[in-house]
Short mmCIF file of C-alpha atoms in Angstrom, two decimals:
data_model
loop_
_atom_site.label_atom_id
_atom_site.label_comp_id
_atom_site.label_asym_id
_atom_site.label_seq_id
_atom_site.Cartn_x
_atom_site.Cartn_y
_atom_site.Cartn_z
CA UNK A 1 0.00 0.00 0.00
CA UNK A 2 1.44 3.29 -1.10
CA UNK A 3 0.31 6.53 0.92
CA UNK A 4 0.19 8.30 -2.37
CA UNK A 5 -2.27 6.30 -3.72
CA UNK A 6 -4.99 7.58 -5.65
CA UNK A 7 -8.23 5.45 -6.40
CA UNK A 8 -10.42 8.10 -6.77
CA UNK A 9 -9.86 11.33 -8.85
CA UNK A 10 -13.14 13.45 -10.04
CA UNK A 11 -11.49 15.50 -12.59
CA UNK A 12 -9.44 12.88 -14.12
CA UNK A 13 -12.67 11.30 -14.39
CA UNK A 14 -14.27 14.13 -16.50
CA UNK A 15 -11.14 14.72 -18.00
CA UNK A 16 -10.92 11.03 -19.63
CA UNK A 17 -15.08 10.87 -20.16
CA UNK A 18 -15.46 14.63 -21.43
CA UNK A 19 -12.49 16.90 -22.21
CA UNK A 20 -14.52 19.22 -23.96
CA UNK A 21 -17.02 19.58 -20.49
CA UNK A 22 -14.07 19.08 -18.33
CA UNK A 23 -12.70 22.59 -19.39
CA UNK A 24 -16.34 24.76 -19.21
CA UNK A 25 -16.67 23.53 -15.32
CA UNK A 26 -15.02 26.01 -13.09
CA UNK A 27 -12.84 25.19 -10.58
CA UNK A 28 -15.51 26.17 -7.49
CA UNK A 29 -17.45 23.24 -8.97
CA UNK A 30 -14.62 20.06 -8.82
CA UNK A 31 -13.93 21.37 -5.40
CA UNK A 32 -17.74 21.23 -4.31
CA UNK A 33 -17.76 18.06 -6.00
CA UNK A 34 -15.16 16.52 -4.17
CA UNK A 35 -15.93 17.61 -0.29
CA UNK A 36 -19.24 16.15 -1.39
CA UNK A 37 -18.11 12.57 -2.06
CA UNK A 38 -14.96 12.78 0.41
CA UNK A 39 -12.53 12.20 -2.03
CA UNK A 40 -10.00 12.68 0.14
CA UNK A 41 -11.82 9.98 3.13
CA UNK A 42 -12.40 8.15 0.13
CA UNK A 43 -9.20 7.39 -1.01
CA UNK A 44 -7.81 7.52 2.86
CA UNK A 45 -10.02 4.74 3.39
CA UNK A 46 -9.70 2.81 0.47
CA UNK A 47 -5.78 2.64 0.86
CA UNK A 48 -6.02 1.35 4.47
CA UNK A 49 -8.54 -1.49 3.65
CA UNK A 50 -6.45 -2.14 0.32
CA UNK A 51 -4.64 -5.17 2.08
CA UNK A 52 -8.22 -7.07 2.75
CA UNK A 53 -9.79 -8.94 0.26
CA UNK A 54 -14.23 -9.49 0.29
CA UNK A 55 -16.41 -9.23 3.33
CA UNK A 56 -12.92 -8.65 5.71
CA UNK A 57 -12.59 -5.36 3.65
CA UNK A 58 -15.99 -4.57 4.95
CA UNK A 59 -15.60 -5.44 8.34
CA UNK A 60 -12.71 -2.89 8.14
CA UNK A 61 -14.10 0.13 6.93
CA UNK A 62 -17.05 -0.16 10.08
CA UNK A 63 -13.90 -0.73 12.18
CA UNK A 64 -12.14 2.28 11.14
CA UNK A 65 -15.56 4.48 11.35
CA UNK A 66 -16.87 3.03 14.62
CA UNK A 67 -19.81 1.40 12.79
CA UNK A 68 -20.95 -1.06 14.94
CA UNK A 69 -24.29 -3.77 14.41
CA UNK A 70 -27.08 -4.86 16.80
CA UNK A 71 -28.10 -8.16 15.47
CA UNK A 72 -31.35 -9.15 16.15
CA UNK A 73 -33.21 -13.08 15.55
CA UNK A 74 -29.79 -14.88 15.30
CA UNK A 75 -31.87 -17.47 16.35
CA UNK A 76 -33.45 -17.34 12.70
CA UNK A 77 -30.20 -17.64 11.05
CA UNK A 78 -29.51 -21.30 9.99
CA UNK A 79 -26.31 -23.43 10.75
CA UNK A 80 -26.00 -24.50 7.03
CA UNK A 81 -27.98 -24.58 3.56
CA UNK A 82 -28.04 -22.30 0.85
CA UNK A 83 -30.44 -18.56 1.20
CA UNK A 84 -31.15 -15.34 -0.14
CA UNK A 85 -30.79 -12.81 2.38
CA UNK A 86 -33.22 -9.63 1.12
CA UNK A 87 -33.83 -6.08 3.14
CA UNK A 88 -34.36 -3.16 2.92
CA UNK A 89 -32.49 -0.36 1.51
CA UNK A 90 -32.24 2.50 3.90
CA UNK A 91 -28.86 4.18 3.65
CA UNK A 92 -27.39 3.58 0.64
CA UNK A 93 -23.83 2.92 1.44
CA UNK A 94 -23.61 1.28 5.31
CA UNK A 95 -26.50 -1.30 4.82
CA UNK A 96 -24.58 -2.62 1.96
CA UNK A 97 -21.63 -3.00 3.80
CA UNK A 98 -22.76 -3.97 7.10
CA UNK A 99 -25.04 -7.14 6.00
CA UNK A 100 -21.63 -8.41 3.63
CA UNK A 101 -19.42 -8.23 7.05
CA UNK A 102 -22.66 -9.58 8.89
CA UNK A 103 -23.86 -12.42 6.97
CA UNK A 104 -20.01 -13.53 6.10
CA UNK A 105 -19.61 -14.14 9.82
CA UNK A 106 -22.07 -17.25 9.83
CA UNK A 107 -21.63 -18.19 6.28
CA UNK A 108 -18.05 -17.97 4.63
CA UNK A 109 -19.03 -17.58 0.67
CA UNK A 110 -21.61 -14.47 -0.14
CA UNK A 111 -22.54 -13.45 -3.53
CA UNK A 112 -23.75 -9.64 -3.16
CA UNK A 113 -25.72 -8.00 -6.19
CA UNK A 114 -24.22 -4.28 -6.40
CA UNK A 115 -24.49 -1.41 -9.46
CA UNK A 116 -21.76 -0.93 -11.90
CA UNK A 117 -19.83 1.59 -9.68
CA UNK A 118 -19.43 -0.64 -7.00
CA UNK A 119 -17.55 -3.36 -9.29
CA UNK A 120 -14.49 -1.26 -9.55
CA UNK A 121 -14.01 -1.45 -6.03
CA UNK A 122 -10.63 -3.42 -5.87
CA UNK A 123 -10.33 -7.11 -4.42
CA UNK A 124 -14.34 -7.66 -4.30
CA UNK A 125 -14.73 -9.54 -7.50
CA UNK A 126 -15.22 -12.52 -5.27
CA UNK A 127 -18.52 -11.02 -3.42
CA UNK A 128 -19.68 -8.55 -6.00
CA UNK A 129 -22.57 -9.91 -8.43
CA UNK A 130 -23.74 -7.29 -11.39
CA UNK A 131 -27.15 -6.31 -11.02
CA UNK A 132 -28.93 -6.56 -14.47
CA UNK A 133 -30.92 -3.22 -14.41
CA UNK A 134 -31.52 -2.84 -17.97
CA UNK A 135 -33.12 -6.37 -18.58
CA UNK A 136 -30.68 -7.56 -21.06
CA UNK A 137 -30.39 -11.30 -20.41
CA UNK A 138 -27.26 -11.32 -22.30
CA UNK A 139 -26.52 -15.13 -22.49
CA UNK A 140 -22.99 -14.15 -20.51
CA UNK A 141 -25.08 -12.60 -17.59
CA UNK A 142 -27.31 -15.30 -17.15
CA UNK A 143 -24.59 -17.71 -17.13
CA UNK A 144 -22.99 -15.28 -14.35
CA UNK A 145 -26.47 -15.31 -12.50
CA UNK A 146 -26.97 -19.18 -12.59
CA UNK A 147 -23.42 -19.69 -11.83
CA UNK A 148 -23.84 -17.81 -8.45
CA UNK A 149 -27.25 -19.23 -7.55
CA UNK A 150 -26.52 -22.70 -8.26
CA UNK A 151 -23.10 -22.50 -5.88
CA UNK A 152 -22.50 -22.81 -2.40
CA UNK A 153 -22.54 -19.29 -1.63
CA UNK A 154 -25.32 -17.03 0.01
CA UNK A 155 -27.02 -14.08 -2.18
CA UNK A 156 -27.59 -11.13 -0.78
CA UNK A 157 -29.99 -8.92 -2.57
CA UNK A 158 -31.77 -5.01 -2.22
CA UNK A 159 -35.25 -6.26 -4.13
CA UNK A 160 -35.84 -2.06 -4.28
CA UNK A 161 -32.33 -2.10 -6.21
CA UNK A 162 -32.29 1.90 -5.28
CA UNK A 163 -32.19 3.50 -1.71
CA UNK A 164 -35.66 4.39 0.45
CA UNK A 165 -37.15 7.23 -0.14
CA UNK A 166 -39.62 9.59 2.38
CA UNK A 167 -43.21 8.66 0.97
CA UNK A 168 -46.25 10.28 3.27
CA UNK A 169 -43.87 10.69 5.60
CA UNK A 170 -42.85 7.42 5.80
CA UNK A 171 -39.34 5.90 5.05
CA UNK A 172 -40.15 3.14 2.86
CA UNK A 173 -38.67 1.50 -0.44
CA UNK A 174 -40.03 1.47 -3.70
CA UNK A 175 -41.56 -1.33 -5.12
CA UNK A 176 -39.27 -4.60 -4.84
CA UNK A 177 -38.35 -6.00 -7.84
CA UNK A 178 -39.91 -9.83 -8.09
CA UNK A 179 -36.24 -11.36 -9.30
CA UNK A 180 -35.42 -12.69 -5.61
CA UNK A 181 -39.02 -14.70 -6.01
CA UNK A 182 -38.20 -16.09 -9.02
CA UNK A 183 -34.42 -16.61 -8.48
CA UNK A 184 -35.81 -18.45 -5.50
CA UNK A 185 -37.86 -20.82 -6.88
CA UNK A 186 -36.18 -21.51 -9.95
CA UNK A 187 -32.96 -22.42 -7.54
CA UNK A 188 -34.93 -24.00 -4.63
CA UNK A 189 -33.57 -21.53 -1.89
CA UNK A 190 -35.39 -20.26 0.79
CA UNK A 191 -35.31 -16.50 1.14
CA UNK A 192 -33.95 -14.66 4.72
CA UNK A 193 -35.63 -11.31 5.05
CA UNK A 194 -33.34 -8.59 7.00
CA UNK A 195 -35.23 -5.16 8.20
CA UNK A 196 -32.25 -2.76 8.65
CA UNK A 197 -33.60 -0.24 11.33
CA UNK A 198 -32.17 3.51 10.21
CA UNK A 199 -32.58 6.54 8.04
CA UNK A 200 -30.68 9.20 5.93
CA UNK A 201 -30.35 12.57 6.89
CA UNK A 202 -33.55 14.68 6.44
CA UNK A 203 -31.60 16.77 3.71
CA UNK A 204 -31.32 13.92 1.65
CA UNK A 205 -34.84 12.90 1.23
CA UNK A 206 -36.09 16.86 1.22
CA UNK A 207 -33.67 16.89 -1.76
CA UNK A 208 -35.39 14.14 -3.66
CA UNK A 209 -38.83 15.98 -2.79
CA UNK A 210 -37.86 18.83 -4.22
CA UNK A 211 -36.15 17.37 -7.18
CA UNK A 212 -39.12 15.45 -8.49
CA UNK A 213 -41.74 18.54 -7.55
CA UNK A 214 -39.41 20.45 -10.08
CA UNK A 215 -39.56 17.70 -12.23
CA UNK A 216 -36.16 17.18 -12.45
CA UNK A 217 -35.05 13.38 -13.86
CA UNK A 218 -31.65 13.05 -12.43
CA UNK A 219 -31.42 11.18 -9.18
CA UNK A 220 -29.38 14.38 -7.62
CA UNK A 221 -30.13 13.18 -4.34
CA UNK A 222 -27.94 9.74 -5.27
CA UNK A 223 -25.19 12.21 -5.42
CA UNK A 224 -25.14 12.58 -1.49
CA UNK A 225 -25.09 8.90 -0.40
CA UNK A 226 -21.37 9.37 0.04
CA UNK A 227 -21.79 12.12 2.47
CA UNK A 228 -24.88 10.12 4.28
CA UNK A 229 -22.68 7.17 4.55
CA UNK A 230 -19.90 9.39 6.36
CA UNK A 231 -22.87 10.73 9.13
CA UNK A 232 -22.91 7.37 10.64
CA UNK A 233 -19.65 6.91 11.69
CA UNK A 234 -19.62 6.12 15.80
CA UNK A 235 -23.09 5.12 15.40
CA UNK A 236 -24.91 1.03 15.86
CA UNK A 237 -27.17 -0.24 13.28
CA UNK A 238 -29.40 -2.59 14.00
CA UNK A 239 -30.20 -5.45 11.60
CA UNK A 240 -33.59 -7.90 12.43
CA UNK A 241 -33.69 -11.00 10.81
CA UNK A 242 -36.83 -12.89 10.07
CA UNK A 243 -37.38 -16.87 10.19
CA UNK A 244 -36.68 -18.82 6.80
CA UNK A 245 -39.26 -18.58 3.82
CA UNK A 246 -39.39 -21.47 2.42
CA UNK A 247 -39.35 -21.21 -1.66
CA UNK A 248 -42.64 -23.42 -1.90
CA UNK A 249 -44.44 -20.22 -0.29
CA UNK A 250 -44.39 -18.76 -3.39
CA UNK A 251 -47.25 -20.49 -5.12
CA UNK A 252 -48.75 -19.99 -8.56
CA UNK A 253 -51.29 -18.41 -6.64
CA UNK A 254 -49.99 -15.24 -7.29
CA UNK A 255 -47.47 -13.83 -9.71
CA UNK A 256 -44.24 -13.18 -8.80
CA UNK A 257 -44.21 -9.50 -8.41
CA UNK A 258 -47.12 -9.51 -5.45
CA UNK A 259 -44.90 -12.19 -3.48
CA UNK A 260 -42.29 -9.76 -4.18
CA UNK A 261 -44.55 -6.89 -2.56
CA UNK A 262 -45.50 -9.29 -0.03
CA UNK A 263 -42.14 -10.47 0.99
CA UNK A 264 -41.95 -6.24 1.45
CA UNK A 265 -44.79 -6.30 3.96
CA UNK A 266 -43.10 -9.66 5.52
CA UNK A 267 -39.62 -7.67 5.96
CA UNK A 268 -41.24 -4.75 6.94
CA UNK A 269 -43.35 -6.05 9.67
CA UNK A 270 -39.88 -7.41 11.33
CA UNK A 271 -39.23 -3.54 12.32
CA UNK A 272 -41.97 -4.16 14.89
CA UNK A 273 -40.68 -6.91 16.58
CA UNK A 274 -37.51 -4.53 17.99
CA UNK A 275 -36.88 -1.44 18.55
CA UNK A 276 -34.02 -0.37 16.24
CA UNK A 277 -31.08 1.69 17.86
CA UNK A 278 -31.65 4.46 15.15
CA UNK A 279 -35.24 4.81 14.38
#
């Protein structure tokens, strides 16, 4: 590990995608840019966990921020088989990482379905598992999906695929996408649901309010999850986990998108069963 190192640089960024944009943006603007995604922390960060590989990489970034986890219905987590863990998507950044370093303490081999920006993140090839948000079944991804679902390992999945959002009030996620159902059935594993107990700041989700009442497309508010994730350092999250689903739940009775919905309402309802340390 070199304390020069350098995994994140904003301008080089525009530079290499855009030259022509890259010399219209002033100055003011890379600089507001990068306090916003702590491209200094960033790359602080990154360099100290460089020498740990997967979920240990994760367990080292809440060590170094003082992000600790309140784990609740341990009881519900199995000795051995093969899941798929689903929650909810409150944060944005710390969920993500706290459920890999969670779930790899009782099962050594997770598969964790991220974005595209996440799969540069070096020495996590082993964990990371592309999301497919544009539907292309490209024969090479499916053969990436089925060779994750029929291993060993445990998939851990957002069904939402974006962070929660303030709806009437309410922190909630969107609609869950109905891929975990049929992943489940089609690979006979039963599904785990996880209610991560937590919110964003207030600015965040005022942001996205007042980006879609201007009718503004961009997901501006996405821009701040770096600076949410940062806000939580010294703080516990608590994690609930919910008894085993079986995969035979998930009759032809209804399509695969309401068991999706419903598996929402199942998670969901797990929030009641503890009081989270952060609610």
């Amino acid at each position: 590990m070199n304390n020069s190192d350098v995994y994140i640089d904003i301008e080089k960024v525009f530079r290499q995608k855009n030259p022509r944009l890259f010399t219209m943006i002033p100055r003011f603007i890379f600089s507001y840019i990068k306090k916003i995604i702590h491209q200094n922390d960033l790359n602080r960060d990154l360099r100290i966990i460089a020498p740990y590989k997967g979920a240990e990489k994760m367990r080292k970034f809440l060590e170094i921020h003082s992000i600790k986890t309140h784990i609740n219905g341990r009881e519900h987590i199995p000795a051995d088989g093969r899941y798929i863990f689903v929650a909810n998507h409150p944060f944005g950044g710390p969920d993500g990482i706290l459920l890999m370093a969670c779930i790899s303490e009782f099962f050594p081999h997770i598969k964790f379905l991220v974005n595209d920006l996440l799969l540069h993140l070096p020495d996590m090839e082993e964990v990371f598992l592309p999301l497919n948000k544009h539907g292309k079944n490209s024969k090479e991804y499916l053969t990436l999906i089925d060779s994750a679902y029929t291993s060993n390992a445990q998939i851990i999945v957002f069904p939402a695929g974006i962070v929660s959002r303030k709806i009437n009030g309410v922190i909630t996620d969107l609609e869950w996408q109905k891929s975990c159902v049929t992943y489940a059935k089609k690979y006979k594993r039963d599904i785990i649901p996880i209610f991560i107990h937590g919110k964003n700041s207030n600015f965040f989700y005022n942001l996205a309010y007042a980006r879609k009442r201007f009718g503004i497309k961009a997901n501006l508010e996405m821009f701040y999850l770096v600076d949410e994730l940062y806000k939580h350092t010294n703080e516990t999250i608590s994690v609930t986990f919910g008894k085993p689903i079986s995969y035979t739940y998930f009759s032809e009775a209804k399509k695969d998108k309401e068991w999706a919905q419903e598996l929402k309402q199942i998670t969901y309802a797990l929030a009641k069963q503890t009081n989270g340390n952060n609610n």
